[in-house]
Short mmCIF file of C-alpha atoms and ligand atoms in Angstrom, two decimals:
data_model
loop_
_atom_site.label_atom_id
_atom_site.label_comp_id
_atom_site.label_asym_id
_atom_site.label_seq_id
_atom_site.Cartn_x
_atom_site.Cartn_y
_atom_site.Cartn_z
CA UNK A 1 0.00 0.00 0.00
CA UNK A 2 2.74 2.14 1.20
CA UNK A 3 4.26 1.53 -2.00
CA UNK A 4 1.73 1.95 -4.13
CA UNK A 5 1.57 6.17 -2.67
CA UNK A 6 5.29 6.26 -3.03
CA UNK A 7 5.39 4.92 -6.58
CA UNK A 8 2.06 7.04 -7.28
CA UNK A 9 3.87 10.35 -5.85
CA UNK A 10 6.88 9.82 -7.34
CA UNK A 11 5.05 9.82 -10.49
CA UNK A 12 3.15 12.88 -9.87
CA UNK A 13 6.48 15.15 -8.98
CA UNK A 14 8.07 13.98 -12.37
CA UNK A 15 4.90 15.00 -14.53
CA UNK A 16 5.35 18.00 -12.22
CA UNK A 17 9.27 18.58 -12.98
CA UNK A 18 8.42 18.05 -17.10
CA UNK A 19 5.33 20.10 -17.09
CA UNK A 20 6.81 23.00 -14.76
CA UNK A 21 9.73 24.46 -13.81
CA UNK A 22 10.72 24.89 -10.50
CA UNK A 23 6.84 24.22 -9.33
CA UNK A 24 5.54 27.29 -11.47
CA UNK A 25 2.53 26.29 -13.66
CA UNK A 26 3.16 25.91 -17.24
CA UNK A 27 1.09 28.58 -19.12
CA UNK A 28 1.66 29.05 -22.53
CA UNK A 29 4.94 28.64 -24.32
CA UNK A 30 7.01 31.33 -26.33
CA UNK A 31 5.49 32.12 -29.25
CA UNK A 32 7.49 30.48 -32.23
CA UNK A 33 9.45 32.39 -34.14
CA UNK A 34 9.81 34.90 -31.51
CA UNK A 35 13.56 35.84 -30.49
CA UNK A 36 14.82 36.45 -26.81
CA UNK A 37 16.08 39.48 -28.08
CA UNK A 38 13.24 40.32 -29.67
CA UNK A 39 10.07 40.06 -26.75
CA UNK A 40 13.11 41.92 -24.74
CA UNK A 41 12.36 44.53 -27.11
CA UNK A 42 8.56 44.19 -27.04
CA UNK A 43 9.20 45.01 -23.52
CA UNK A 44 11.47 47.36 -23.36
CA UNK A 45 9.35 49.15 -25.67
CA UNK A 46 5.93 49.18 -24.12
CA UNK A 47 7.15 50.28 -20.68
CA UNK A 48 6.65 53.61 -19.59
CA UNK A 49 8.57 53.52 -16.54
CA UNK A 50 11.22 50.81 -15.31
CA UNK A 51 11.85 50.06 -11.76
CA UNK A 52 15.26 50.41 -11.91
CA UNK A 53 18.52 49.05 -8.88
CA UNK A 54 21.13 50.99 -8.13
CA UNK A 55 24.02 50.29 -4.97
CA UNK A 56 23.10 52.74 -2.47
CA UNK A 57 25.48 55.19 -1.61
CA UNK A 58 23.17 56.36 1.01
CA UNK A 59 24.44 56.42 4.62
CA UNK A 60 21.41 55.01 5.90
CA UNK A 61 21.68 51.95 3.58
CA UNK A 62 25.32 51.95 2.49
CA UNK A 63 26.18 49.22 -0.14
CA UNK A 64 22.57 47.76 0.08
CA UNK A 65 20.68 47.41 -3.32
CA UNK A 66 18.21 50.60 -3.93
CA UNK A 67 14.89 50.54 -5.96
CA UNK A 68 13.35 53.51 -7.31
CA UNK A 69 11.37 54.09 -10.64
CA UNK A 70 12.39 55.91 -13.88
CA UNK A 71 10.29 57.20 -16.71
CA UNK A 72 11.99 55.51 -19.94
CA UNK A 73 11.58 55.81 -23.43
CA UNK A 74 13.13 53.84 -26.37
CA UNK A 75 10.99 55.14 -29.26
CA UNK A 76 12.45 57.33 -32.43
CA UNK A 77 11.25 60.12 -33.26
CA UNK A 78 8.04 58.29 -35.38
CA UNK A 79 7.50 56.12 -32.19
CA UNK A 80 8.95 52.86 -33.54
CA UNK A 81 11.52 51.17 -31.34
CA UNK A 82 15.14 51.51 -30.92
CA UNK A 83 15.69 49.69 -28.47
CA UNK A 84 17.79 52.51 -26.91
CA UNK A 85 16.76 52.49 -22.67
CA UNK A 86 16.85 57.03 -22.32
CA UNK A 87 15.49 58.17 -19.07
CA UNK A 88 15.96 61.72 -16.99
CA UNK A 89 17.98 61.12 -14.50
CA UNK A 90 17.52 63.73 -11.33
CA UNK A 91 21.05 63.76 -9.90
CA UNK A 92 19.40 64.96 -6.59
CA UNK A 93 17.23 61.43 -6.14
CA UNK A 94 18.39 58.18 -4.65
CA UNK A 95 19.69 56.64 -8.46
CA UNK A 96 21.52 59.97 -9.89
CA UNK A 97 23.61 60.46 -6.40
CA UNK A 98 24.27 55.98 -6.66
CA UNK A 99 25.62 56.32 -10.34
CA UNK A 100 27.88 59.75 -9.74
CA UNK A 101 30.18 57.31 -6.96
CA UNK A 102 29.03 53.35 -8.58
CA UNK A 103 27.62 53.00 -11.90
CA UNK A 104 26.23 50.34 -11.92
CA UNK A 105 22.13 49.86 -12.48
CA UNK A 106 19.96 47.19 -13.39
CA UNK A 107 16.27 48.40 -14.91
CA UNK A 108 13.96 45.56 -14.86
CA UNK A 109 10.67 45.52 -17.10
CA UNK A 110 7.86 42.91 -16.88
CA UNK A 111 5.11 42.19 -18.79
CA UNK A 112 2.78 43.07 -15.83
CA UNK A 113 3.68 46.48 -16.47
CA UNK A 114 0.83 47.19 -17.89
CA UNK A 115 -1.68 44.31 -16.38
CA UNK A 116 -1.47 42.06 -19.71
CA UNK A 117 0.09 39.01 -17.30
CA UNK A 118 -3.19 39.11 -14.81
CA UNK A 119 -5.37 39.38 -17.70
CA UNK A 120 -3.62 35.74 -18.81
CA UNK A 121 -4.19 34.38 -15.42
CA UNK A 122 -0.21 34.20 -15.01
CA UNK A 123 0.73 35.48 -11.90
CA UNK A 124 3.88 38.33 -12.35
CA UNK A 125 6.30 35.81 -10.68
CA UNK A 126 5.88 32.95 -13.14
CA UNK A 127 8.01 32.65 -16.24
CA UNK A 128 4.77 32.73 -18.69
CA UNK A 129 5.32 36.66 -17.34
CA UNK A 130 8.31 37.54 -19.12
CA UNK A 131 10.61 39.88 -17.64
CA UNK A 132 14.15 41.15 -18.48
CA UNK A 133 16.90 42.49 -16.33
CA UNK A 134 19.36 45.19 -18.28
CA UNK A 135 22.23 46.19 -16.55
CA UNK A 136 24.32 48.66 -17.72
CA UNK A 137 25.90 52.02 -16.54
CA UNK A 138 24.07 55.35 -17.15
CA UNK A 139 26.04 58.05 -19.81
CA UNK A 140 24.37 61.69 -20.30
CA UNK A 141 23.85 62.45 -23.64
CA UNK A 142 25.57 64.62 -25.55
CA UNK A 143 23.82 67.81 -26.54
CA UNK A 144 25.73 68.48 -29.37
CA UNK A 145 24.75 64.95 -31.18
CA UNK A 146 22.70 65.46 -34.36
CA UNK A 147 20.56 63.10 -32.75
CA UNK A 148 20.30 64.41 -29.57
CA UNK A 149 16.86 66.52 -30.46
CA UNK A 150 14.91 64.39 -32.10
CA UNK A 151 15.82 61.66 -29.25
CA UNK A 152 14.47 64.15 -26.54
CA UNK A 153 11.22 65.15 -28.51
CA UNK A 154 10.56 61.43 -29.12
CA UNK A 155 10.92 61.20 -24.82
CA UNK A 156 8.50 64.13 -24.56
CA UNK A 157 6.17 62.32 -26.98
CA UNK A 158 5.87 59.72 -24.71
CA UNK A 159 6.74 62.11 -21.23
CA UNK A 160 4.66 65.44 -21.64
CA UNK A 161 6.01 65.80 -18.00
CA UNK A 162 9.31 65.47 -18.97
CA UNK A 163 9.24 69.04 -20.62
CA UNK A 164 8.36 70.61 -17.60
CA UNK A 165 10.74 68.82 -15.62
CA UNK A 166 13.59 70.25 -18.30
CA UNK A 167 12.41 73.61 -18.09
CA UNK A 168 12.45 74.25 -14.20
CA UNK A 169 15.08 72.82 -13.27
CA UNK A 170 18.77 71.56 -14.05
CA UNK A 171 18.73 69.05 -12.29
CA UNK A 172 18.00 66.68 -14.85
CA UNK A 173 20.65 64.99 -17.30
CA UNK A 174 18.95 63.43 -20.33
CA UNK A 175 20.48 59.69 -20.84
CA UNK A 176 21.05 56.57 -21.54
CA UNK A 177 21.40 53.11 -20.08
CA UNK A 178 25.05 51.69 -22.28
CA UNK A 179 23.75 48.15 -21.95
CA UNK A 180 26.22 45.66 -20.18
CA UNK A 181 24.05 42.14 -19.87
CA UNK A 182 20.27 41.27 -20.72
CA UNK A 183 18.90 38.30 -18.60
CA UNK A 184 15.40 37.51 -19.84
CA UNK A 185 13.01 34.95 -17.83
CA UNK A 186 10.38 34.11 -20.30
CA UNK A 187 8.46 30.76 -20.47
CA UNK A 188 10.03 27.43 -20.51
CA UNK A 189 14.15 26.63 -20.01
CA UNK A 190 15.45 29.13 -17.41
CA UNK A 191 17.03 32.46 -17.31
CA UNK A 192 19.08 33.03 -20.37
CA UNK A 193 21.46 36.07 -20.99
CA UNK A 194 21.17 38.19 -24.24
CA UNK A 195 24.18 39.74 -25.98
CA UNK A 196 23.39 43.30 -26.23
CA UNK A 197 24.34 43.18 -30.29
CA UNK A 198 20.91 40.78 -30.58
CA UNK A 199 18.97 42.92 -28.79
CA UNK A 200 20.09 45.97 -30.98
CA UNK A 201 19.44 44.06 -34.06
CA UNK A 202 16.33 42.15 -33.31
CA UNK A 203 13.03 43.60 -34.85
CA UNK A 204 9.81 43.68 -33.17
C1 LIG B 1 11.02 55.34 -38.01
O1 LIG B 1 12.27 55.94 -37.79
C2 LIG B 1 13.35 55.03 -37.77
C3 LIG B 1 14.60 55.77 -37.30
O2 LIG B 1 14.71 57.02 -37.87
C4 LIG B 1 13.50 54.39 -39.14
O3 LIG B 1 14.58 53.49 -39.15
C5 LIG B 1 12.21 53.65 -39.46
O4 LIG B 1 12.27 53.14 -40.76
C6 LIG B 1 11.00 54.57 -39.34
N1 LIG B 1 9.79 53.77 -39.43
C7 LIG B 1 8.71 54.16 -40.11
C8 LIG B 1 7.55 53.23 -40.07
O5 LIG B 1 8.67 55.23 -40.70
#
């Protein structure tokens, strides 16, 4: 009898190890034909705002990891996607002080940004929620780049704060994330790393 439930449960936890990884249900798979690099895109692109970690440099927390959140923007100037992370960085708030001693941040962007993981059923923490962790250090853009305009209007396109923000105060350095290592977690098989050339060269 006894071995009956043992041969019955060992059973079960091996249809659960196929079906699942690490215990999370199974939902969905990756759609075919759809890159790492690319759904990193897809969600780089459709965030708003990335909660981004920095190493505090805070005396109240020295050394421990900080969270805060950054508006971010990848779009050119017709609103397709570069790919490019750009953000206003306030060097008076918690992540613009970290960077000026230890650049070093990692922005992290889920699906569940904007609900379309609940609406599946998948709760935020399973891998049928994709997510991606970009780490990279933060570089102020250069004003004097032809680019630089049209790469700010395109962030006001998407920020109508933003232009406020830019007008009141100095405070704020216009940048970019110079991307050092993409992890994505999406679906089946484990975090995987992305080389930042993919990523550039995918298309979504
Ligand atoms: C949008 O602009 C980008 C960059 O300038 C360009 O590569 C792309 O072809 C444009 N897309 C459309 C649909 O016009």
């Amino acid at each position: 009898m006894s071995q009956a439930i043992a041969i019955i449960s060992g059973l079960l936890i091996a249809l659960l190890a196929v079906d699942s990884c690490a215990g999370y249900s199974a939902h969905g798979r990756q759609p075919s034909g759809l890159s790492d690099a690319a759904l990193a895109r897809r969600l780089v692109h459709q965030a708003n705002w990335a909660a981004v970690g920095s190493i505090s440099t805070h005396e109240k927390i020295m050394d421990f990891p900080m969270v805060n959140i950054m508006a971010v923007d990848d779009s050119a100037l017709n609103g397709s996607s570069t790919g490019h992370i750009r953000f206003f960085l306030l060097n008076l708030d918690f992540t613009g002080r970290d960077t000026q001693q230890k650049n070093k941040v990692t922005f992290f962007f889920t699906d569940d940004q904007n609900g379309a993981c609940q609406r599946r059923g998948v709760d935020p923490m399973e891998p049928a929620c994709p997510r991606v962790m970009v780490s990279g250090s933060v570089k102020k853009l250069d004003t004097a780049d032809p680019s630089y305009n049209d790469q700010l209007q395109a962030f006001y396109n998407r920020h109508k704060s933003a232009e406020k923000w830019a007008a009141h105060s100095h405070n704020f350095d216009f940048s970019e994330l110079e991307i050092e290592n993409i992890f994505i977690v999406a679906y089946q098989g484990g975090p995987r790393v992305i080389p930042a050339e993919d990523y550039y060269n995918a298309t979504i």
